[in-house]
PDB file of C-alpha atoms in Angstrom:
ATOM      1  CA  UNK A   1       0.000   0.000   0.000  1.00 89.00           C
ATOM      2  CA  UNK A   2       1.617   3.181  -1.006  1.00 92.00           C
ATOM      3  CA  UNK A   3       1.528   5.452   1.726  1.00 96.00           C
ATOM      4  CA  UNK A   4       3.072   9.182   2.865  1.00 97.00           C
ATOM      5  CA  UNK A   5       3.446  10.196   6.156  1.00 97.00           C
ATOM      6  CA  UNK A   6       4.607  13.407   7.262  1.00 98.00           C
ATOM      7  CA  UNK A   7       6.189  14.120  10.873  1.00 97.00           C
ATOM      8  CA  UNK A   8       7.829  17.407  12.847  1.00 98.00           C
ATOM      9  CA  UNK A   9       5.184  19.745  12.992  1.00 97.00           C
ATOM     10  CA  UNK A  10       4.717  21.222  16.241  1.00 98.00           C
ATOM     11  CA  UNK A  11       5.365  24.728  17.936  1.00 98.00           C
ATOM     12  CA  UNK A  12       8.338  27.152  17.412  1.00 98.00           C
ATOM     13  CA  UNK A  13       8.936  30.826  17.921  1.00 98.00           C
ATOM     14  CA  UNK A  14       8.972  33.259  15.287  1.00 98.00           C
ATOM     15  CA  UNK A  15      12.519  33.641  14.358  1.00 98.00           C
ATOM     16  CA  UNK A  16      13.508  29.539  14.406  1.00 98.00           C
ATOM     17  CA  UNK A  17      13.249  26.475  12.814  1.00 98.00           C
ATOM     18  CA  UNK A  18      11.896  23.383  12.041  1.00 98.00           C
ATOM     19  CA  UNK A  19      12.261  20.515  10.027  1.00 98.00           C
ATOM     20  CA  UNK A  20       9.658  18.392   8.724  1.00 98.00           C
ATOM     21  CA  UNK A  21      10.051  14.830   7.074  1.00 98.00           C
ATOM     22  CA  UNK A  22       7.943  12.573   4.882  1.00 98.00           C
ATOM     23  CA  UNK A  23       8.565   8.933   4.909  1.00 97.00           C
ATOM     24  CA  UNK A  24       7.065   6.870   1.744  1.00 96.00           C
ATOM     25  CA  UNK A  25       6.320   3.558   1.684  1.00 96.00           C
ATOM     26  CA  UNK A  26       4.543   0.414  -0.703  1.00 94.00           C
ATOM     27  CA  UNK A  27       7.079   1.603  -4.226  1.00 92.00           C
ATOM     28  CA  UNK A  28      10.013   3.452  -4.719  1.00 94.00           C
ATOM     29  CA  UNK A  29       9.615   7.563  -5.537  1.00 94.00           C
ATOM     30  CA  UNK A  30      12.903   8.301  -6.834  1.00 94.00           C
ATOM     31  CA  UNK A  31      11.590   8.611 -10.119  1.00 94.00           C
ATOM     32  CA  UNK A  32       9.053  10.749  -8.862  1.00 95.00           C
ATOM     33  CA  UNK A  33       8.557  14.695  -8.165  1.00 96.00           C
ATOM     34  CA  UNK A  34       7.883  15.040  -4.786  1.00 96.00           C
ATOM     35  CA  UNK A  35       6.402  18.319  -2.671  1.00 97.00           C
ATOM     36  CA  UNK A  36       5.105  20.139   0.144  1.00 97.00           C
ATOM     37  CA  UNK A  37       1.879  22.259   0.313  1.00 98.00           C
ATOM     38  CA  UNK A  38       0.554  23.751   3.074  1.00 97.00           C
ATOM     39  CA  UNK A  39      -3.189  24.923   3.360  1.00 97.00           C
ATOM     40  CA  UNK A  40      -4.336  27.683   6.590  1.00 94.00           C
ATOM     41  CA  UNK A  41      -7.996  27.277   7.649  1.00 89.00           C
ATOM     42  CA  UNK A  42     -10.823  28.899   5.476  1.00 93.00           C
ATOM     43  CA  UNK A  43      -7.919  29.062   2.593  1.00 95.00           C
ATOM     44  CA  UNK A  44      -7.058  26.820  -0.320  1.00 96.00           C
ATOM     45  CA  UNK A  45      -4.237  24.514  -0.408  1.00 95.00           C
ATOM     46  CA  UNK A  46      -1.369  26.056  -1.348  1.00 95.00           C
ATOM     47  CA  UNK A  47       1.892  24.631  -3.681  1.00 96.00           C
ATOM     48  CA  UNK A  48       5.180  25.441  -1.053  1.00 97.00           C
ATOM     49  CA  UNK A  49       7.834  23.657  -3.362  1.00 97.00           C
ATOM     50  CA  UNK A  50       8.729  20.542  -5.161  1.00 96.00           C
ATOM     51  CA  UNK A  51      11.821  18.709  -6.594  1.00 96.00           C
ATOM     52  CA  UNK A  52      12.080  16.391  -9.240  1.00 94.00           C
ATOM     53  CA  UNK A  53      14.079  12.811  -9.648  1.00 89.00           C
ATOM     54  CA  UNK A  54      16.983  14.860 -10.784  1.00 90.00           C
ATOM     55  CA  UNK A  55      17.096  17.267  -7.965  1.00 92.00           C
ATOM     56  CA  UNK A  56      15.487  20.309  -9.454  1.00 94.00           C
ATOM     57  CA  UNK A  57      13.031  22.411  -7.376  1.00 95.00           C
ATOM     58  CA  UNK A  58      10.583  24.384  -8.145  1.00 94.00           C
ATOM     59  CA  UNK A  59       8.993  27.192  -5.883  1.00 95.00           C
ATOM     60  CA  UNK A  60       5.340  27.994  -5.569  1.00 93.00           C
ATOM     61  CA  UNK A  61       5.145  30.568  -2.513  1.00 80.00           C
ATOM     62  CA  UNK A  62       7.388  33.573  -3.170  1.00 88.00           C
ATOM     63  CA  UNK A  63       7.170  34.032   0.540  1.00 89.00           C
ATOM     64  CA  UNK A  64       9.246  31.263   1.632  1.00 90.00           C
ATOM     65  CA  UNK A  65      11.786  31.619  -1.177  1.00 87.00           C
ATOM     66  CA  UNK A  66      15.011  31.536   1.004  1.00 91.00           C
ATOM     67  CA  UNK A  67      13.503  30.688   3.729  1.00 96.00           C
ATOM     68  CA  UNK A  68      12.242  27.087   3.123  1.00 97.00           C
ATOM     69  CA  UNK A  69      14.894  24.763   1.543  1.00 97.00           C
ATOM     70  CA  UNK A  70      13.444  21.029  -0.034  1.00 97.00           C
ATOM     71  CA  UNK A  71      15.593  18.188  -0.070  1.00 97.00           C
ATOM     72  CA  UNK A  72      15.282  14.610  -0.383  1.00 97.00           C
ATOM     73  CA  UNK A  73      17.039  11.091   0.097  1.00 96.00           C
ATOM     74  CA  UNK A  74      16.352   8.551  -2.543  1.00 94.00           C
ATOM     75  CA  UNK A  75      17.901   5.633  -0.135  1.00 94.00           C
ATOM     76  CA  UNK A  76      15.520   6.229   2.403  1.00 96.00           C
ATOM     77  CA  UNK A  77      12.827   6.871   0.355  1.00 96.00           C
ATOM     78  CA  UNK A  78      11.889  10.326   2.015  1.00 97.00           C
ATOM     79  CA  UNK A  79      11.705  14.172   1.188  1.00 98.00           C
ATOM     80  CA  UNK A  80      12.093  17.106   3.747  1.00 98.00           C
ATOM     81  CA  UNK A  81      11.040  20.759   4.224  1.00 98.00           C
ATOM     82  CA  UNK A  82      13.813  22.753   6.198  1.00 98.00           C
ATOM     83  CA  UNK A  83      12.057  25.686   7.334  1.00 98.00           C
ATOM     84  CA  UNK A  84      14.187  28.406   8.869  1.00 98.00           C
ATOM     85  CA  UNK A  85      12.937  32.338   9.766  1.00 97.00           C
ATOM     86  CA  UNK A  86       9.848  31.326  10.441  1.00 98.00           C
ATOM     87  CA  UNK A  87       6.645  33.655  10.691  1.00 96.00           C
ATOM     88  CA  UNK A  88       3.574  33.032  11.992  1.00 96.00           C
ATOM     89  CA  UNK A  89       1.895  33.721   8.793  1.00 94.00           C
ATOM     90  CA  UNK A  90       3.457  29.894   8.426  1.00 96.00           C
ATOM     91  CA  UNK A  91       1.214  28.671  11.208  1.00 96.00           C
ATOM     92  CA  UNK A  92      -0.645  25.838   8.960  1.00 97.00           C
ATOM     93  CA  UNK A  93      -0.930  22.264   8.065  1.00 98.00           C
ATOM     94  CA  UNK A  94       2.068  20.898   5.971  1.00 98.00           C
ATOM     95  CA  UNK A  95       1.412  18.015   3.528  1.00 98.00           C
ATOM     96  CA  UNK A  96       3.919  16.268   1.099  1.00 98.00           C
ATOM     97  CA  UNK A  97       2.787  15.002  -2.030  1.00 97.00           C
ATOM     98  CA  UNK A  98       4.065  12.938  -5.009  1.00 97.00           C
ATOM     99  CA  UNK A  99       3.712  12.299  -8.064  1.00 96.00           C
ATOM    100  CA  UNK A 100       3.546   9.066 -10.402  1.00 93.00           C
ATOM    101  CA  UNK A 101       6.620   8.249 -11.760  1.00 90.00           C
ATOM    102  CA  UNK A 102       8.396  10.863 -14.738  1.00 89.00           C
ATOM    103  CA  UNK A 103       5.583  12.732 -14.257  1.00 86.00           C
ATOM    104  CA  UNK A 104       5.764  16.820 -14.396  1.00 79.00           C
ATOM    105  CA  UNK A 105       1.866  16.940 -13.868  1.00 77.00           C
ATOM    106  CA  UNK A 106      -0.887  15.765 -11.458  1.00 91.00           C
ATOM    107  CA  UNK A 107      -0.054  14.658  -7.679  1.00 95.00           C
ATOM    108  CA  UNK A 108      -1.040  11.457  -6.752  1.00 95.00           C
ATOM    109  CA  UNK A 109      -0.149  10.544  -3.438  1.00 96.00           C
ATOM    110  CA  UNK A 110      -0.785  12.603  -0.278  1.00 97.00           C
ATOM    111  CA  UNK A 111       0.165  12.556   3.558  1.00 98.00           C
ATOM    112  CA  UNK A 112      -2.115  13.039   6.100  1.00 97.00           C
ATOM    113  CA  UNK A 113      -0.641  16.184   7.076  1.00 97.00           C
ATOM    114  CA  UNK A 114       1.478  17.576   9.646  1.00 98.00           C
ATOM    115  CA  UNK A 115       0.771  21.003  11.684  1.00 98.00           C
ATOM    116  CA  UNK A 116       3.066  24.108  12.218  1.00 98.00           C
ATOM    117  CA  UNK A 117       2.399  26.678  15.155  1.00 98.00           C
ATOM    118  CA  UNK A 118       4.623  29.926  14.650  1.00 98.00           C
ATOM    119  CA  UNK A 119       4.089  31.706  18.016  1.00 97.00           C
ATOM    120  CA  UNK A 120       4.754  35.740  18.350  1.00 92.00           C
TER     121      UNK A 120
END
């Protein structure tokens, strides 16, 4: 069963960081594009950032653009979100996401989501 599962969320000052992980299981991703979106309550899900099998990324959110850094580790089959400076405009529910392998286009596999608490 193919399966996503996102952990570190929790609460940090304004200012820090924190590192989030997603852990994929049932088939190999490392020919897919994996990403993170992130989605506030009463908003729409937003696209944070992505990378490809080759290691090329691709921003969504111009406000974490040198903030957020995505990375990912085909051995152990998992993709991270390093999240440094944070605001508490970033207080929201993470989510990873991938997509089938090759593929440039729809998502088709998502976590259950992790949550983020920026405190002032």
């Amino acid at each position: 069963q193919v399966q996503l599962v996102e952990s570190g969320g929790g609460l940090v000052q304004a200012g820090g960081s924190l590192r989030l992980s997603c852990a994929a299981t049932g088939r190999t991703f490392s020919n897919s594009g994996m990403g993170w979106f992130r989605q506030a309550p009463g908003k729409e899900r937003e696209f944070v950032v992505s990378i490809n099998w080759s290691g090329g990324t691709t921003y969504g959110a111009d406000s974490v653009k040198g903030r957020f850094t995505i990375s990912r580790d085909h051995a152990k089959n998992a993709v991270y979100l390093q999240m440094g400076s944070l605001k508490p405009e970033d207080t929201v529910v993470y989510y990873c996401a991938a997509t089938r392998p090759y593929s440039l286009g729809a998502w088709a596999y998502w976590g259950q989501g992790t949550e983020v608490t920026v405190s002032s």
